[in-house]
């Protein structure tokens, strides 16, 4: 993840890139990176980058549909962290 652009390719064979929004690493190797996976394969690459003791935070938005007894459908959007 030592790239100067806002996008970095974790998988060299992929045409799409995971977005690197922010990075900050100390000389001792500790630090943070903010990434946005563009496709499901990006999550596999992240799984292989995370080490024991690392802290990972994630959020996602899900659309929840509930069907009422009359057949009406109510849609709700929830952010999950």
mmCIF file with all atom_site columns, N, CA and C in Angstrom:
data_model
loop_
_atom_site.group_PDB
_atom_site.id
_atom_site.type_symbol
_atom_site.label_atom_id
_atom_site.label_alt_id
_atom_site.label_comp_id
_atom_site.label_asym_id
_atom_site.label_entity_id
_atom_site.label_seq_id
_atom_site.pdbx_PDB_ins_code
_atom_site.Cartn_x
_atom_site.Cartn_y
_atom_site.Cartn_z
_atom_site.occupancy
_atom_site.B_iso_or_equiv
_atom_site.pdbx_formal_charge
_atom_site.auth_seq_id
_atom_site.auth_comp_id
_atom_site.auth_asym_id
_atom_site.auth_atom_id
_atom_site.pdbx_PDB_model_num
ATOM 1   N N  . UNK A 1 1  ? 0.814   -1.201  0.000   1.00 0.00 ? 1  UNK A N  1
ATOM 2   C CA . UNK A 1 1  ? 0.000   0.000   0.000   1.00 0.00 ? 1  UNK A CA 1
ATOM 3   C C  . UNK A 1 1  ? 0.850   1.255   0.000   1.00 0.00 ? 1  UNK A C  1
ATOM 4   N N  . UNK A 1 2  ? 2.038   1.171   -0.481  1.00 0.00 ? 2  UNK A N  1
ATOM 5   C CA . UNK A 1 2  ? 2.941   2.307   -0.497  1.00 0.00 ? 2  UNK A CA 1
ATOM 6   C C  . UNK A 1 2  ? 2.852   3.055   -1.827  1.00 0.00 ? 2  UNK A C  1
ATOM 7   N N  . UNK A 1 3  ? 1.636   3.444   -2.220  1.00 0.00 ? 3  UNK A N  1
ATOM 8   C CA . UNK A 1 3  ? 1.436   4.152   -3.483  1.00 0.00 ? 3  UNK A CA 1
ATOM 9   C C  . UNK A 1 3  ? 1.059   5.604   -3.213  1.00 0.00 ? 3  UNK A C  1
ATOM 10  N N  . UNK A 1 4  ? 1.374   6.490   -4.130  1.00 0.00 ? 4  UNK A N  1
ATOM 11  C CA . UNK A 1 4  ? 1.065   7.903   -3.979  1.00 0.00 ? 4  UNK A CA 1
ATOM 12  C C  . UNK A 1 4  ? -0.243  8.298   -4.642  1.00 0.00 ? 4  UNK A C  1
ATOM 13  N N  . UNK A 1 5  ? -0.913  7.378   -5.312  1.00 0.00 ? 5  UNK A N  1
ATOM 14  C CA . UNK A 1 5  ? -2.168  7.687   -5.967  1.00 0.00 ? 5  UNK A CA 1
ATOM 15  C C  . UNK A 1 5  ? -3.325  7.380   -5.027  1.00 0.00 ? 5  UNK A C  1
ATOM 16  N N  . UNK A 1 6  ? -4.539  7.784   -5.411  1.00 0.00 ? 6  UNK A N  1
ATOM 17  C CA . UNK A 1 6  ? -5.716  7.520   -4.590  1.00 0.00 ? 6  UNK A CA 1
ATOM 18  C C  . UNK A 1 6  ? -6.293  6.135   -4.847  1.00 0.00 ? 6  UNK A C  1
ATOM 19  N N  . UNK A 1 7  ? -5.726  5.409   -5.795  1.00 0.00 ? 7  UNK A N  1
ATOM 20  C CA . UNK A 1 7  ? -6.153  4.033   -6.055  1.00 0.00 ? 7  UNK A CA 1
ATOM 21  C C  . UNK A 1 7  ? -4.928  3.149   -6.039  1.00 0.00 ? 7  UNK A C  1
ATOM 22  N N  . UNK A 1 8  ? -5.087  1.973   -5.496  1.00 0.00 ? 8  UNK A N  1
ATOM 23  C CA . UNK A 1 8  ? -4.007  1.008   -5.517  1.00 0.00 ? 8  UNK A CA 1
ATOM 24  C C  . UNK A 1 8  ? -4.566  -0.343  -5.900  1.00 0.00 ? 8  UNK A C  1
ATOM 25  N N  . UNK A 1 9  ? -3.831  -1.081  -6.662  1.00 0.00 ? 9  UNK A N  1
ATOM 26  C CA . UNK A 1 9  ? -4.278  -2.403  -7.059  1.00 0.00 ? 9  UNK A CA 1
ATOM 27  C C  . UNK A 1 9  ? -3.654  -3.435  -6.137  1.00 0.00 ? 9  UNK A C  1
ATOM 28  N N  . UNK A 1 10 ? -4.475  -4.076  -5.331  1.00 0.00 ? 10 UNK A N  1
ATOM 29  C CA . UNK A 1 10 ? -4.009  -5.138  -4.454  1.00 0.00 ? 10 UNK A CA 1
ATOM 30  C C  . UNK A 1 10 ? -3.806  -6.409  -5.274  1.00 0.00 ? 10 UNK A C  1
ATOM 31  N N  . UNK A 1 11 ? -4.628  -6.600  -6.281  1.00 0.00 ? 11 UNK A N  1
ATOM 32  C CA . UNK A 1 11 ? -4.548  -7.784  -7.127  1.00 0.00 ? 11 UNK A CA 1
ATOM 33  C C  . UNK A 1 11 ? -4.040  -7.362  -8.506  1.00 0.00 ? 11 UNK A C  1
ATOM 34  N N  . UNK A 1 12 ? -2.822  -7.745  -8.890  1.00 0.00 ? 12 UNK A N  1
ATOM 35  C CA . UNK A 1 12 ? -2.262  -7.295  -10.160 1.00 0.00 ? 12 UNK A CA 1
ATOM 36  C C  . UNK A 1 12 ? -3.016  -7.790  -11.386 1.00 0.00 ? 12 UNK A C  1
ATOM 37  N N  . UNK A 1 13 ? -3.824  -8.853  -11.260 1.00 0.00 ? 13 UNK A N  1
ATOM 38  C CA . UNK A 1 13 ? -4.552  -9.366  -12.422 1.00 0.00 ? 13 UNK A CA 1
ATOM 39  C C  . UNK A 1 13 ? -5.930  -8.731  -12.566 1.00 0.00 ? 13 UNK A C  1
ATOM 40  N N  . UNK A 1 14 ? -6.356  -7.954  -11.588 1.00 0.00 ? 14 UNK A N  1
ATOM 41  C CA . UNK A 1 14 ? -7.683  -7.351  -11.607 1.00 0.00 ? 14 UNK A CA 1
ATOM 42  C C  . UNK A 1 14 ? -7.674  -6.047  -12.396 1.00 0.00 ? 14 UNK A C  1
ATOM 43  N N  . UNK A 1 15 ? -8.738  -5.811  -13.170 1.00 0.00 ? 15 UNK A N  1
ATOM 44  C CA . UNK A 1 15 ? -8.860  -4.550  -13.899 1.00 0.00 ? 15 UNK A CA 1
ATOM 45  C C  . UNK A 1 15 ? -9.349  -3.431  -13.001 1.00 0.00 ? 15 UNK A C  1
ATOM 46  N N  . UNK A 1 16 ? -10.087 -3.772  -11.980 1.00 0.00 ? 16 UNK A N  1
ATOM 47  C CA . UNK A 1 16 ? -10.597 -2.790  -11.027 1.00 0.00 ? 16 UNK A CA 1
ATOM 48  C C  . UNK A 1 16 ? -9.629  -2.697  -9.856  1.00 0.00 ? 16 UNK A C  1
ATOM 49  N N  . UNK A 1 17 ? -9.633  -1.552  -9.189  1.00 0.00 ? 17 UNK A N  1
ATOM 50  C CA . UNK A 1 17 ? -8.742  -1.352  -8.057  1.00 0.00 ? 17 UNK A CA 1
ATOM 51  C C  . UNK A 1 17 ? -9.543  -1.011  -6.815  1.00 0.00 ? 17 UNK A C  1
ATOM 52  N N  . UNK A 1 18 ? -9.020  -1.440  -5.693  1.00 0.00 ? 18 UNK A N  1
ATOM 53  C CA . UNK A 1 18 ? -9.571  -1.035  -4.425  1.00 0.00 ? 18 UNK A CA 1
ATOM 54  C C  . UNK A 1 18 ? -9.170  0.428   -4.215  1.00 0.00 ? 18 UNK A C  1
ATOM 55  N N  . UNK A 1 19 ? -10.079 1.236   -3.706  1.00 0.00 ? 19 UNK A N  1
ATOM 56  C CA . UNK A 1 19 ? -9.761  2.652   -3.494  1.00 0.00 ? 19 UNK A CA 1
ATOM 57  C C  . UNK A 1 19 ? -9.020  2.837   -2.180  1.00 0.00 ? 19 UNK A C  1
ATOM 58  N N  . UNK A 1 20 ? -7.899  3.528   -2.246  1.00 0.00 ? 20 UNK A N  1
ATOM 59  C CA . UNK A 1 20 ? -7.131  3.900   -1.071  1.00 0.00 ? 20 UNK A CA 1
ATOM 60  C C  . UNK A 1 20 ? -7.461  5.359   -0.787  1.00 0.00 ? 20 UNK A C  1
ATOM 61  N N  . UNK A 1 21 ? -8.233  5.608   0.269   1.00 0.00 ? 21 UNK A N  1
ATOM 62  C CA . UNK A 1 21 ? -8.653  6.960   0.591   1.00 0.00 ? 21 UNK A CA 1
ATOM 63  C C  . UNK A 1 21 ? -7.645  7.697   1.457   1.00 0.00 ? 21 UNK A C  1
ATOM 64  N N  . UNK A 1 22 ? -7.019  6.966   2.368   1.00 0.00 ? 22 UNK A N  1
ATOM 65  C CA . UNK A 1 22 ? -6.106  7.605   3.304   1.00 0.00 ? 22 UNK A CA 1
ATOM 66  C C  . UNK A 1 22 ? -5.118  6.572   3.820   1.00 0.00 ? 22 UNK A C  1
ATOM 67  N N  . UNK A 1 23 ? -3.887  7.009   4.059   1.00 0.00 ? 23 UNK A N  1
ATOM 68  C CA . UNK A 1 23 ? -2.897  6.123   4.669   1.00 0.00 ? 23 UNK A CA 1
ATOM 69  C C  . UNK A 1 23 ? -1.985  6.948   5.548   1.00 0.00 ? 23 UNK A C  1
ATOM 70  N N  . UNK A 1 24 ? -1.483  6.315   6.563   1.00 0.00 ? 24 UNK A N  1
ATOM 71  C CA . UNK A 1 24 ? -0.545  6.963   7.464   1.00 0.00 ? 24 UNK A CA 1
ATOM 72  C C  . UNK A 1 24 ? 0.207   5.898   8.251   1.00 0.00 ? 24 UNK A C  1
ATOM 73  N N  . UNK A 1 25 ? 1.499   5.757   7.982   1.00 0.00 ? 25 UNK A N  1
ATOM 74  C CA . UNK A 1 25 ? 2.301   4.736   8.642   1.00 0.00 ? 25 UNK A CA 1
ATOM 75  C C  . UNK A 1 25 ? 3.525   5.375   9.288   1.00 0.00 ? 25 UNK A C  1
ATOM 76  N N  . UNK A 1 26 ? 3.884   4.895   10.487  1.00 0.00 ? 26 UNK A N  1
ATOM 77  C CA . UNK A 1 26 ? 5.077   5.346   11.191  1.00 0.00 ? 26 UNK A CA 1
ATOM 78  C C  . UNK A 1 26 ? 6.289   4.575   10.694  1.00 0.00 ? 26 UNK A C  1
ATOM 79  N N  . UNK A 1 27 ? 7.464   5.019   11.105  1.00 0.00 ? 27 UNK A N  1
ATOM 80  C CA . UNK A 1 27 ? 8.698   4.334   10.710  1.00 0.00 ? 27 UNK A CA 1
ATOM 81  C C  . UNK A 1 27 ? 8.759   2.910   11.242  1.00 0.00 ? 27 UNK A C  1
ATOM 82  N N  . UNK A 1 28 ? 8.061   2.660   12.372  1.00 0.00 ? 28 UNK A N  1
ATOM 83  C CA . UNK A 1 28 ? 8.077   1.311   12.949  1.00 0.00 ? 28 UNK A CA 1
ATOM 84  C C  . UNK A 1 28 ? 7.051   0.382   12.298  1.00 0.00 ? 28 UNK A C  1
ATOM 85  N N  . UNK A 1 29 ? 6.318   0.863   11.296  1.00 0.00 ? 29 UNK A N  1
ATOM 86  C CA . UNK A 1 29 ? 5.387   0.028   10.552  1.00 0.00 ? 29 UNK A CA 1
ATOM 87  C C  . UNK A 1 29 ? 3.954   0.083   11.028  1.00 0.00 ? 29 UNK A C  1
ATOM 88  N N  . UNK A 1 30 ? 3.690   0.757   12.155  1.00 0.00 ? 30 UNK A N  1
ATOM 89  C CA . UNK A 1 30 ? 2.312   0.871   12.618  1.00 0.00 ? 30 UNK A CA 1
ATOM 90  C C  . UNK A 1 30 ? 1.631   2.024   11.894  1.00 0.00 ? 30 UNK A C  1
ATOM 91  N N  . UNK A 1 31 ? 0.318   1.943   11.794  1.00 0.00 ? 31 UNK A N  1
ATOM 92  C CA . UNK A 1 31 ? -0.410  3.021   11.149  1.00 0.00 ? 31 UNK A CA 1
ATOM 93  C C  . UNK A 1 31 ? -1.793  2.599   10.739  1.00 0.00 ? 31 UNK A C  1
ATOM 94  N N  . UNK A 1 32 ? -2.387  3.397   9.868   1.00 0.00 ? 32 UNK A N  1
ATOM 95  C CA . UNK A 1 32 ? -3.751  3.132   9.419   1.00 0.00 ? 32 UNK A CA 1
ATOM 96  C C  . UNK A 1 32 ? -3.850  3.313   7.906   1.00 0.00 ? 32 UNK A C  1
ATOM 97  N N  . UNK A 1 33 ? -4.864  2.668   7.352   1.00 0.00 ? 33 UNK A N  1
ATOM 98  C CA . UNK A 1 33 ? -5.209  2.841   5.945   1.00 0.00 ? 33 UNK A CA 1
ATOM 99  C C  . UNK A 1 33 ? -6.729  2.777   5.841   1.00 0.00 ? 33 UNK A C  1
ATOM 100 N N  . UNK A 1 34 ? -7.297  3.659   5.052   1.00 0.00 ? 34 UNK A N  1
ATOM 101 C CA . UNK A 1 34 ? -8.732  3.656   4.798   1.00 0.00 ? 34 UNK A CA 1
ATOM 102 C C  . UNK A 1 34 ? -8.942  3.225   3.356   1.00 0.00 ? 34 UNK A C  1
ATOM 103 N N  . UNK A 1 35 ? -9.633  2.101   3.188   1.00 0.00 ? 35 UNK A N  1
ATOM 104 C CA . UNK A 1 35 ? -9.823  1.498   1.869   1.00 0.00 ? 35 UNK A CA 1
ATOM 105 C C  . UNK A 1 35 ? -11.296 1.289   1.582   1.00 0.00 ? 35 UNK A C  1
ATOM 106 N N  . UNK A 1 36 ? -11.657 1.336   0.305   1.00 0.00 ? 36 UNK A N  1
ATOM 107 C CA . UNK A 1 36 ? -13.007 0.992   -0.131  1.00 0.00 ? 36 UNK A CA 1
ATOM 108 C C  . UNK A 1 36 ? -12.884 -0.142  -1.146  1.00 0.00 ? 36 UNK A C  1
ATOM 109 N N  . UNK A 1 37 ? -13.331 -1.356  -0.759  1.00 0.00 ? 37 UNK A N  1
ATOM 110 C CA . UNK A 1 37 ? -13.301 -2.464  -1.718  1.00 0.00 ? 37 UNK A CA 1
ATOM 111 C C  . UNK A 1 37 ? -14.296 -2.206  -2.848  1.00 0.00 ? 37 UNK A C  1
ATOM 112 N N  . UNK A 1 38 ? -13.882 -2.461  -4.074  1.00 0.00 ? 38 UNK A N  1
ATOM 113 C CA . UNK A 1 38 ? -14.734 -2.241  -5.240  1.00 0.00 ? 38 UNK A CA 1
ATOM 114 C C  . UNK A 1 38 ? -15.469 -3.510  -5.665  1.00 0.00 ? 38 UNK A C  1
ATOM 115 N N  . UNK A 1 39 ? -14.931 -4.669  -5.317  1.00 0.00 ? 39 UNK A N  1
ATOM 116 C CA . UNK A 1 39 ? -15.560 -5.940  -5.687  1.00 0.00 ? 39 UNK A CA 1
ATOM 117 C C  . UNK A 1 39 ? -15.271 -6.958  -4.592  1.00 0.00 ? 39 UNK A C  1
ATOM 118 N N  . UNK A 1 40 ? -15.992 -8.059  -4.596  1.00 0.00 ? 40 UNK A N  1
ATOM 119 C CA . UNK A 1 40 ? -15.876 -9.039  -3.517  1.00 0.00 ? 40 UNK A CA 1
ATOM 120 C C  . UNK A 1 40 ? -14.469 -9.624  -3.402  1.00 0.00 ? 40 UNK A C  1
ATOM 121 N N  . UNK A 1 41 ? -13.749 -9.736  -4.494  1.00 0.00 ? 41 UNK A N  1
ATOM 122 C CA . UNK A 1 41 ? -12.387 -10.276 -4.442  1.00 0.00 ? 41 UNK A CA 1
ATOM 123 C C  . UNK A 1 41 ? -11.459 -9.395  -3.603  1.00 0.00 ? 41 UNK A C  1
ATOM 124 N N  . UNK A 1 42 ? -11.753 -8.099  -3.539  1.00 0.00 ? 42 UNK A N  1
ATOM 125 C CA . UNK A 1 42 ? -10.950 -7.194  -2.715  1.00 0.00 ? 42 UNK A CA 1
ATOM 126 C C  . UNK A 1 42 ? -10.981 -7.609  -1.251  1.00 0.00 ? 42 UNK A C  1
ATOM 127 N N  . UNK A 1 43 ? -12.101 -8.141  -0.784  1.00 0.00 ? 43 UNK A N  1
ATOM 128 C CA . UNK A 1 43 ? -12.206 -8.590  0.603   1.00 0.00 ? 43 UNK A CA 1
ATOM 129 C C  . UNK A 1 43 ? -11.285 -9.780  0.860   1.00 0.00 ? 43 UNK A C  1
ATOM 130 N N  . UNK A 1 44 ? -11.117 -10.638 -0.120  1.00 0.00 ? 44 UNK A N  1
ATOM 131 C CA . UNK A 1 44 ? -10.194 -11.763 0.006   1.00 0.00 ? 44 UNK A CA 1
ATOM 132 C C  . UNK A 1 44 ? -8.768  -11.244 0.176   1.00 0.00 ? 44 UNK A C  1
ATOM 133 N N  . UNK A 1 45 ? -8.400  -10.233 -0.611  1.00 0.00 ? 45 UNK A N  1
ATOM 134 C CA . UNK A 1 45 ? -7.058  -9.661  -0.503  1.00 0.00 ? 45 UNK A CA 1
ATOM 135 C C  . UNK A 1 45 ? -6.857  -8.999  0.855   1.00 0.00 ? 45 UNK A C  1
ATOM 136 N N  . UNK A 1 46 ? -7.867  -8.297  1.341   1.00 0.00 ? 46 UNK A N  1
ATOM 137 C CA . UNK A 1 46 ? -7.769  -7.680  2.665   1.00 0.00 ? 46 UNK A CA 1
ATOM 138 C C  . UNK A 1 46 ? -7.622  -8.736  3.751   1.00 0.00 ? 46 UNK A C  1
ATOM 139 N N  . UNK A 1 47 ? -8.354  -9.827  3.629   1.00 0.00 ? 47 UNK A N  1
ATOM 140 C CA . UNK A 1 47 ? -8.259  -10.934 4.580   1.00 0.00 ? 47 UNK A CA 1
ATOM 141 C C  . UNK A 1 47 ? -6.811  -11.415 4.691   1.00 0.00 ? 47 UNK A C  1
ATOM 142 N N  . UNK A 1 48 ? -6.116  -11.448 3.578   1.00 0.00 ? 48 UNK A N  1
ATOM 143 C CA . UNK A 1 48 ? -4.743  -11.918 3.564   1.00 0.00 ? 48 UNK A CA 1
ATOM 144 C C  . UNK A 1 48 ? -3.731  -10.858 4.000   1.00 0.00 ? 48 UNK A C  1
ATOM 145 N N  . UNK A 1 49 ? -4.145  -9.606  4.118   1.00 0.00 ? 49 UNK A N  1
ATOM 146 C CA . UNK A 1 49 ? -3.258  -8.543  4.588   1.00 0.00 ? 49 UNK A CA 1
ATOM 147 C C  . UNK A 1 49 ? -3.344  -8.324  6.095   1.00 0.00 ? 49 UNK A C  1
ATOM 148 N N  . UNK A 1 50 ? -4.461  -8.694  6.693   1.00 0.00 ? 50 UNK A N  1
ATOM 149 C CA . UNK A 1 50 ? -4.689  -8.458  8.117   1.00 0.00 ? 50 UNK A CA 1
ATOM 150 C C  . UNK A 1 50 ? -3.935  -9.492  8.930   1.00 0.00 ? 50 UNK A C  1
ATOM 151 N N  . UNK A 1 51 ? -3.255  -9.021  9.978   1.00 0.00 ? 51 UNK A N  1
ATOM 152 C CA . UNK A 1 51 ? -2.485  -9.909  10.848  1.00 0.00 ? 51 UNK A CA 1
ATOM 153 C C  . UNK A 1 51 ? -3.116  -9.966  12.235  1.00 0.00 ? 51 UNK A C  1
ATOM 154 N N  . UNK A 1 52 ? -2.742  -10.988 12.997  1.00 0.00 ? 52 UNK A N  1
ATOM 155 C CA . UNK A 1 52 ? -3.207  -11.119 14.372  1.00 0.00 ? 52 UNK A CA 1
ATOM 156 C C  . UNK A 1 52 ? -2.801  -9.865  15.151  1.00 0.00 ? 52 UNK A C  1
ATOM 157 N N  . UNK A 1 53 ? -3.752  -9.295  15.878  1.00 0.00 ? 53 UNK A N  1
ATOM 158 C CA . UNK A 1 53 ? -3.493  -8.076  16.650  1.00 0.00 ? 53 UNK A CA 1
ATOM 159 C C  . UNK A 1 53 ? -3.918  -6.806  15.929  1.00 0.00 ? 53 UNK A C  1
ATOM 160 N N  . UNK A 1 54 ? -4.186  -6.883  14.619  1.00 0.00 ? 54 UNK A N  1
ATOM 161 C CA . UNK A 1 54 ? -4.674  -5.717  13.872  1.00 0.00 ? 54 UNK A CA 1
ATOM 162 C C  . UNK A 1 54 ? -6.106  -5.400  14.286  1.00 0.00 ? 54 UNK A C  1
ATOM 163 N N  . UNK A 1 55 ? -6.484  -4.153  14.190  1.00 0.00 ? 55 UNK A N  1
ATOM 164 C CA . UNK A 1 55 ? -7.853  -3.730  14.436  1.00 0.00 ? 55 UNK A CA 1
ATOM 165 C C  . UNK A 1 55 ? -8.486  -3.390  13.100  1.00 0.00 ? 55 UNK A C  1
ATOM 166 N N  . UNK A 1 56 ? -9.664  -3.954  12.842  1.00 0.00 ? 56 UNK A N  1
ATOM 167 C CA . UNK A 1 56 ? -10.376 -3.718  11.585  1.00 0.00 ? 56 UNK A CA 1
ATOM 168 C C  . UNK A 1 56 ? -11.744 -3.148  11.916  1.00 0.00 ? 56 UNK A C  1
ATOM 169 N N  . UNK A 1 57 ? -12.107 -2.068  11.246  1.00 0.00 ? 57 UNK A N  1
ATOM 170 C CA . UNK A 1 57 ? -13.451 -1.495  11.370  1.00 0.00 ? 57 UNK A CA 1
ATOM 171 C C  . UNK A 1 57 ? -14.066 -1.435  9.988   1.00 0.00 ? 57 UNK A C  1
ATOM 172 N N  . UNK A 1 58 ? -15.370 -1.656  9.934   1.00 0.00 ? 58 UNK A N  1
ATOM 173 C CA . UNK A 1 58 ? -16.060 -1.640  8.643   1.00 0.00 ? 58 UNK A CA 1
ATOM 174 C C  . UNK A 1 58 ? -17.477 -1.111  8.829   1.00 0.00 ? 58 UNK A C  1
ATOM 175 N N  . UNK A 1 59 ? -18.011 -0.581  7.763   1.00 0.00 ? 59 UNK A N  1
ATOM 176 C CA . UNK A 1 59 ? -19.422 -0.183  7.757   1.00 0.00 ? 59 UNK A CA 1
ATOM 177 C C  . UNK A 1 59 ? -19.999 -0.508  6.389   1.00 0.00 ? 59 UNK A C  1
ATOM 178 N N  . UNK A 1 60 ? -21.301 -0.729  6.377   1.00 0.00 ? 60 UNK A N  1
ATOM 179 C CA . UNK A 1 60 ? -21.998 -1.031  5.131   1.00 0.00 ? 60 UNK A CA 1
ATOM 180 C C  . UNK A 1 60 ? -23.411 -0.486  5.231   1.00 0.00 ? 60 UNK A C  1
ATOM 181 N N  . UNK A 1 61 ? -24.065 -0.338  4.117   1.00 0.00 ? 61 UNK A N  1
ATOM 182 C CA . UNK A 1 61 ? -25.459 0.114   4.083   1.00 0.00 ? 61 UNK A CA 1
ATOM 183 C C  . UNK A 1 61 ? -26.288 -1.012  3.492   1.00 0.00 ? 61 UNK A C  1
ATOM 184 N N  . UNK A 1 62 ? -27.359 -1.360  4.172   1.00 0.00 ? 62 UNK A N  1
ATOM 185 C CA . UNK A 1 62 ? -28.243 -2.431  3.727   1.00 0.00 ? 62 UNK A CA 1
ATOM 186 C C  . UNK A 1 62 ? -29.672 -1.913  3.603   1.00 0.00 ? 62 UNK A C  1
ATOM 187 N N  . UNK A 1 63 ? -30.354 -2.377  2.559   1.00 0.00 ? 63 UNK A N  1
ATOM 188 C CA . UNK A 1 63 ? -31.761 -2.057  2.357   1.00 0.00 ? 63 UNK A CA 1
ATOM 189 C C  . UNK A 1 63 ? -32.575 -3.219  2.891   1.00 0.00 ? 63 UNK A C  1
ATOM 190 N N  . UNK A 1 64 ? -33.464 -2.939  3.827   1.00 0.00 ? 64 UNK A N  1
ATOM 191 C CA . UNK A 1 64 ? -34.293 -3.965  4.459   1.00 0.00 ? 64 UNK A CA 1
ATOM 192 C C  . UNK A 1 64 ? -35.730 -3.771  4.012   1.00 0.00 ? 64 UNK A C  1
ATOM 193 N N  . UNK A 1 65 ? -36.321 -4.826  3.466   1.00 0.00 ? 65 UNK A N  1
ATOM 194 C CA . UNK A 1 65 ? -37.710 -4.772  3.022   1.00 0.00 ? 65 UNK A CA 1
ATOM 195 C C  . UNK A 1 65 ? -38.561 -5.643  3.930   1.00 0.00 ? 65 UNK A C  1
ATOM 196 N N  . UNK A 1 66 ? -39.648 -5.053  4.418   1.00 0.00 ? 66 UNK A N  1
ATOM 197 C CA . UNK A 1 66 ? -40.581 -5.785  5.271   1.00 0.00 ? 66 UNK A CA 1
ATOM 198 C C  . UNK A 1 66 ? -41.940 -5.803  4.593   1.00 0.00 ? 66 UNK A C  1
ATOM 199 N N  . UNK A 1 67 ? -42.510 -7.005  4.507   1.00 0.00 ? 67 UNK A N  1
ATOM 200 C CA . UNK A 1 67 ? -43.821 -7.153  3.888   1.00 0.00 ? 67 UNK A CA 1
ATOM 201 C C  . UNK A 1 67 ? -44.876 -7.211  4.986   1.00 0.00 ? 67 UNK A C  1
ATOM 202 N N  . UNK A 1 68 ? -45.872 -6.351  4.854   1.00 0.00 ? 68 UNK A N  1
ATOM 203 C CA . UNK A 1 68 ? -46.958 -6.319  5.827   1.00 0.00 ? 68 UNK A CA 1
ATOM 204 C C  . UNK A 1 68 ? -47.989 -7.400  5.544   1.00 0.00 ? 68 UNK A C  1
ATOM 205 N N  . UNK A 1 69 ? -48.945 -7.543  6.461   1.00 0.00 ? 69 UNK A N  1
ATOM 206 C CA . UNK A 1 69 ? -49.970 -8.582  6.325   1.00 0.00 ? 69 UNK A CA 1
ATOM 207 C C  . UNK A 1 69 ? -50.884 -8.334  5.127   1.00 0.00 ? 69 UNK A C  1
ATOM 208 N N  . UNK A 1 70 ? -50.937 -7.078  4.654   1.00 0.00 ? 70 UNK A N  1
ATOM 209 C CA . UNK A 1 70 ? -51.780 -6.758  3.499   1.00 0.00 ? 70 UNK A CA 1
ATOM 210 C C  . UNK A 1 70 ? -51.028 -6.884  2.177   1.00 0.00 ? 70 UNK A C  1
ATOM 211 N N  . UNK A 1 71 ? -49.737 -7.240  2.251   1.00 0.00 ? 71 UNK A N  1
ATOM 212 C CA . UNK A 1 71 ? -48.940 -7.360  1.036   1.00 0.00 ? 71 UNK A CA 1
ATOM 213 C C  . UNK A 1 71 ? -48.139 -6.103  0.718   1.00 0.00 ? 71 UNK A C  1
ATOM 214 N N  . UNK A 1 72 ? -48.330 -5.049  1.520   1.00 0.00 ? 72 UNK A N  1
ATOM 215 C CA . UNK A 1 72 ? -47.564 -3.827  1.294   1.00 0.00 ? 72 UNK A CA 1
ATOM 216 C C  . UNK A 1 72 ? -46.107 -4.058  1.701   1.00 0.00 ? 72 UNK A C  1
ATOM 217 N N  . UNK A 1 73 ? -45.197 -3.362  1.021   1.00 0.00 ? 73 UNK A N  1
ATOM 218 C CA . UNK A 1 73 ? -43.768 -3.520  1.287   1.00 0.00 ? 73 UNK A CA 1
ATOM 219 C C  . UNK A 1 73 ? -43.208 -2.196  1.773   1.00 0.00 ? 73 UNK A C  1
ATOM 220 N N  . UNK A 1 74 ? -42.587 -2.231  2.929   1.00 0.00 ? 74 UNK A N  1
ATOM 221 C CA . UNK A 1 74 ? -41.917 -1.052  3.482   1.00 0.00 ? 74 UNK A CA 1
ATOM 222 C C  . UNK A 1 74 ? -40.415 -1.268  3.352   1.00 0.00 ? 74 UNK A C  1
ATOM 223 N N  . UNK A 1 75 ? -39.712 -0.253  2.869   1.00 0.00 ? 75 UNK A N  1
ATOM 224 C CA . UNK A 1 75 ? -38.272 -0.343  2.688   1.00 0.00 ? 75 UNK A CA 1
ATOM 225 C C  . UNK A 1 75 ? -37.576 0.593   3.651   1.00 0.00 ? 75 UNK A C  1
ATOM 226 N N  . UNK A 1 76 ? -36.539 0.078   4.290   1.00 0.00 ? 76 UNK A N  1
ATOM 227 C CA . UNK A 1 76 ? -35.771 0.854   5.259   1.00 0.00 ? 76 UNK A CA 1
ATOM 228 C C  . UNK A 1 76 ? -34.294 0.684   4.928   1.00 0.00 ? 76 UNK A C  1
ATOM 229 N N  . UNK A 1 77 ? -33.524 1.758   5.008   1.00 0.00 ? 77 UNK A N  1
ATOM 230 C CA . UNK A 1 77 ? -32.078 1.706   4.779   1.00 0.00 ? 77 UNK A CA 1
ATOM 231 C C  . UNK A 1 77 ? -31.391 1.840   6.121   1.00 0.00 ? 77 UNK A C  1
ATOM 232 N N  . UNK A 1 78 ? -30.437 0.927   6.397   1.00 0.00 ? 78 UNK A N  1
ATOM 233 C CA . UNK A 1 78 ? -29.698 0.945   7.658   1.00 0.00 ? 78 UNK A CA 1
ATOM 234 C C  . UNK A 1 78 ? -28.219 0.926   7.399   1.00 0.00 ? 78 UNK A C  1
ATOM 235 N N  . UNK A 1 79 ? -27.492 1.755   8.163   1.00 0.00 ? 79 UNK A N  1
ATOM 236 C CA . UNK A 1 79 ? -26.040 1.716   8.130   1.00 0.00 ? 79 UNK A CA 1
ATOM 237 C C  . UNK A 1 79 ? -25.588 0.816   9.267   1.00 0.00 ? 79 UNK A C  1
ATOM 238 N N  . UNK A 1 80 ? -24.758 -0.167  8.955   1.00 0.00 ? 80 UNK A N  1
ATOM 239 C CA . UNK A 1 80 ? -24.295 -1.145  9.923   1.00 0.00 ? 80 UNK A CA 1
ATOM 240 C C  . UNK A 1 80 ? -22.788 -0.962  10.104  1.00 0.00 ? 80 UNK A C  1
ATOM 241 N N  . UNK A 1 81 ? -22.360 -0.878  11.364  1.00 0.00 ? 81 UNK A N  1
ATOM 242 C CA . UNK A 1 81 ? -20.930 -0.730  11.649  1.00 0.00 ? 81 UNK A CA 1
ATOM 243 C C  . UNK A 1 81 ? -20.448 -1.842  12.514  1.00 0.00 ? 81 UNK A C  1
#
